[in-house]
Short mmCIF file of C-alpha atoms in Angstrom, two decimals:
data_model
loop_
_atom_site.label_atom_id
_atom_site.label_comp_id
_atom_site.label_asym_id
_atom_site.label_seq_id
_atom_site.Cartn_x
_atom_site.Cartn_y
_atom_site.Cartn_z
CA MET A 657 -87.04 126.29 -94.56
CA ILE A 658 -86.70 130.08 -94.30
CA ILE A 659 -88.92 131.41 -91.86
CA GLU A 660 -92.58 131.95 -93.29
CA SER A 661 -92.13 136.06 -91.73
CA LEU A 662 -88.90 136.20 -93.69
CA LEU A 663 -90.82 135.11 -97.41
CA ILE A 664 -94.14 136.96 -96.37
CA SER A 665 -91.61 140.33 -95.98
CA PHE A 666 -90.14 139.49 -99.28
CA GLY A 667 -93.26 139.16 -100.73
CA ALA A 668 -94.35 135.53 -100.52
CA GLU A 669 -98.15 134.82 -100.65
CA THR A 670 -99.97 131.20 -100.18
CA LYS A 671 -101.40 129.32 -102.32
CA ASN A 672 -103.78 126.64 -102.23
CA TYR A 673 -103.08 123.07 -104.61
CA LYS A 674 -106.17 120.68 -104.40
CA ALA A 675 -104.49 116.81 -104.92
CA GLY A 676 -103.37 116.02 -108.62
CA ASP A 677 -103.25 120.10 -109.50
CA LEU A 678 -99.90 120.91 -111.72
CA ILE A 679 -97.34 123.28 -109.85
CA PHE A 680 -95.11 123.67 -112.40
CA ARG A 681 -94.64 121.75 -115.44
CA GLU A 682 -91.47 120.27 -117.34
CA GLU A 683 -90.05 122.85 -119.86
CA GLU A 684 -91.72 125.35 -117.99
CA PHE A 685 -89.10 128.33 -116.59
CA PRO A 686 -88.63 129.01 -113.13
CA LEU A 687 -90.79 131.70 -111.46
CA TYR A 688 -91.37 131.23 -108.32
CA TYR A 689 -89.09 129.82 -105.46
CA TYR A 690 -92.06 127.10 -103.25
CA GLN A 691 -91.94 126.12 -99.86
CA ILE A 692 -94.71 123.83 -98.16
CA GLU A 693 -96.67 124.65 -95.12
CA LYS A 694 -98.63 122.05 -95.53
CA GLY A 695 -99.52 119.51 -97.85
CA LYS A 696 -97.19 116.98 -100.32
CA ILE A 697 -95.73 116.94 -104.09
CA LYS A 698 -94.31 115.34 -105.65
CA LEU A 699 -91.50 115.74 -108.60
CA ASN A 700 -92.45 113.73 -111.43
CA ASN A 701 -91.47 112.99 -115.21
CA TYR A 702 -93.29 110.65 -117.84
CA THR A 703 -91.98 108.06 -119.81
CA GLU A 704 -92.38 107.84 -123.54
CA ASP A 705 -94.91 105.40 -123.41
CA GLY A 706 -96.66 106.98 -120.52
CA LYS A 707 -95.73 106.03 -117.01
CA GLU A 708 -95.17 108.16 -114.70
CA PHE A 709 -91.31 108.06 -113.18
CA ILE A 710 -91.25 109.99 -109.70
CA GLN A 711 -88.35 111.74 -108.89
CA ASN A 712 -88.62 112.78 -104.89
CA ILE A 713 -91.26 113.44 -103.02
CA PHE A 714 -91.54 116.24 -100.62
CA SER A 715 -94.09 116.95 -97.77
CA ASP A 716 -94.64 120.43 -94.97
CA GLY A 717 -91.32 122.34 -94.50
CA HIS A 718 -89.56 121.60 -97.79
CA SER A 719 -88.61 123.44 -100.27
CA PHE A 720 -88.50 122.06 -104.18
CA GLY A 721 -87.42 123.87 -107.49
CA GLU A 722 -85.65 126.16 -105.87
CA SER A 723 -81.87 125.15 -108.05
CA LEU A 724 -83.68 126.25 -111.07
CA LEU A 725 -83.97 129.74 -109.64
CA PHE A 726 -80.37 130.08 -110.11
CA VAL A 727 -79.71 129.27 -113.78
CA ASP A 728 -81.61 130.63 -116.49
CA ARG A 729 -83.09 126.83 -117.77
CA PRO A 730 -86.50 124.99 -117.78
CA TYR A 731 -87.18 122.69 -115.03
CA PRO A 732 -86.92 119.58 -116.27
CA MET A 733 -89.48 118.35 -114.39
CA ASN A 734 -93.43 118.50 -113.43
CA ALA A 735 -94.27 119.31 -109.37
CA VAL A 736 -98.25 118.00 -108.41
CA ALA A 737 -99.31 117.84 -105.49
CA MET A 738 -99.87 114.96 -104.13
CA GLU A 739 -103.09 116.23 -101.26
CA ASP A 740 -104.47 119.07 -100.58
CA SER A 741 -101.34 122.02 -100.05
CA SER A 742 -100.30 124.92 -98.91
CA ILE A 743 -97.29 126.57 -100.26
CA LEU A 744 -95.89 129.70 -99.44
CA ARG A 745 -94.31 130.59 -103.36
CA ILE A 746 -92.12 133.46 -103.08
CA PRO A 747 -91.08 135.32 -106.97
CA ARG A 748 -87.72 134.87 -107.89
CA GLN A 749 -86.46 138.19 -108.41
CA ASN A 750 -87.88 138.49 -104.51
CA PHE A 751 -86.39 134.86 -103.67
CA LEU A 752 -82.68 136.16 -105.06
CA ASP A 753 -82.93 139.71 -103.36
CA LEU A 754 -83.58 137.78 -99.97
CA ILE A 755 -80.69 135.25 -100.13
CA ARG A 756 -78.68 137.95 -101.46
CA ASP A 757 -79.96 139.74 -98.24
CA ASN A 758 -79.66 137.07 -95.92
CA PRO A 759 -76.28 135.72 -96.20
CA GLU A 760 -76.89 133.00 -93.37
CA ILE A 761 -80.40 132.12 -95.85
CA SER A 762 -78.26 131.72 -99.09
CA LEU A 763 -75.40 129.17 -95.95
CA ASN A 764 -78.55 126.96 -95.15
CA ILE A 765 -79.57 126.61 -100.05
CA TYR A 766 -76.73 125.42 -99.83
CA GLN A 767 -76.36 123.16 -97.46
CA CYS A 768 -80.01 121.88 -98.10
CA LEU A 769 -78.92 121.58 -102.32
CA ALA A 770 -75.37 119.51 -101.27
CA GLU A 771 -77.31 117.20 -99.48
CA ARG A 772 -79.98 116.54 -102.54
CA MET A 773 -76.36 116.14 -104.95
CA TYR A 774 -75.43 113.68 -102.35
CA TYR A 775 -78.32 111.78 -102.78
CA THR A 776 -78.64 111.76 -106.15
CA TYR A 777 -74.87 110.56 -106.77
CA ILE A 778 -75.62 107.82 -104.21
CA MET A 779 -78.50 107.03 -106.72
CA PHE A 780 -76.37 106.95 -109.90
CA TYR A 781 -73.55 105.04 -107.72
CA ASN A 782 -76.61 102.27 -107.04
CA LEU A 783 -77.07 102.05 -110.97
CA SER A 784 -74.06 100.86 -111.67
CA PHE A 785 -74.61 97.86 -109.16
CA GLN A 786 -76.30 94.49 -111.24
CA ASN A 787 -76.28 92.62 -107.42
CA PRO A 788 -80.11 93.44 -105.95
CA VAL A 789 -79.07 93.31 -102.76
CA SER A 790 -76.05 95.81 -103.05
CA LYS A 791 -78.02 97.92 -104.73
CA LEU A 792 -80.21 97.41 -101.13
CA LYS A 793 -78.21 97.81 -98.82
CA LEU A 794 -75.96 100.85 -100.41
CA MET A 795 -79.80 102.09 -100.72
CA MET A 796 -80.46 101.09 -96.94
CA ASP A 797 -77.23 102.45 -95.56
CA TYR A 798 -77.40 105.98 -96.96
CA MET A 799 -80.71 106.13 -95.24
CA LYS A 800 -79.67 104.87 -91.90
CA SER A 801 -76.99 107.76 -91.76
CA TYR A 802 -79.60 110.02 -90.74
CA TYR A 803 -79.89 108.07 -87.81
CA GLU A 804 -77.71 107.75 -84.76
CA ASP A 805 -77.28 104.86 -84.49
CA LYS A 806 -74.60 103.89 -87.09
CA ALA A 807 -73.31 100.67 -86.64
CA PRO A 808 -73.08 99.08 -90.01
CA LEU A 809 -76.03 97.26 -91.59
CA PHE A 810 -75.70 93.21 -92.19
CA LEU A 811 -78.45 91.87 -94.88
CA SER A 812 -77.87 88.87 -93.37
CA ASP A 813 -78.13 89.30 -89.87
CA PRO A 814 -81.29 87.69 -88.53
CA SER A 815 -82.18 90.39 -86.20
CA TYR A 816 -82.50 93.10 -88.88
CA PRO A 817 -86.26 92.79 -90.63
CA PRO A 818 -87.51 91.40 -93.62
CA ALA A 819 -87.82 93.52 -96.81
CA ALA A 820 -91.02 93.34 -96.54
CA CYS A 821 -91.52 95.70 -93.66
CA ILE A 822 -89.73 98.60 -95.86
CA PRO A 823 -92.24 101.05 -97.20
CA TYR A 824 -93.06 100.31 -100.53
CA ARG A 825 -93.78 103.63 -103.13
CA PRO A 826 -94.80 103.07 -106.36
CA LEU A 827 -92.71 104.38 -109.50
CA CYS A 828 -94.09 103.91 -111.56
CA ARG A 829 -98.30 105.32 -112.81
CA ASN A 830 -100.31 105.42 -116.33
CA SER A 831 -101.47 108.65 -116.74
CA ASP A 832 -102.79 111.61 -119.19
CA THR A 833 -104.53 113.89 -117.60
CA TYR A 834 -103.89 117.79 -118.59
CA HIS A 835 -103.71 120.60 -115.55
CA GLN A 836 -102.61 124.13 -115.98
CA THR A 837 -99.83 124.85 -114.23
CA ASP A 838 -98.76 128.37 -112.27
CA GLY A 839 -96.82 129.87 -115.49
CA GLU A 840 -99.43 129.03 -117.13
CA ARG A 841 -101.89 130.59 -115.04
CA GLU A 842 -98.86 133.51 -114.87
CA ASN A 843 -99.23 133.80 -119.04
CA SER A 844 -103.02 133.71 -119.50
CA GLU A 845 -103.55 136.29 -116.72
CA ASN A 846 -101.82 139.02 -118.81
#
């Protein structure tokens, strides 16, 4: 997370989004760095039959989509507000100036991107397992790595909570709604 006052000093503004609003759309080129002040954002795609695939969910203090500010590539996903949200956004060039002028911020960005890459590697590796218990164990070991108790996880341990205690978050739902994104708003204003 970048300190709000620093973002503002480089030209950031707060944008408010209602639940369901698109922030950016797949195939648009990145225009802004986004950091959530308050709210919840999902990154998603839709399959050819209209089912939603949620790639990630971010909340207060998190940034999203920033890795694509470093390459001249379009977004491979959508960003959608899951609830009413306030988001700081700073134009791409201002963001690049900010990290050039503040090397400690660059290191924080690199660390954040490295964590996300690590998660991606773990998930790809997880896809190679055929056994659902092995998949679940790898995922839980990954999640557990962020807590102090580093004891190995044994799924056969009767003291471990049953699978019913694991929060469920649906990954697919049908949708055919259309919302205007920041990129489309920028083009229509010019």
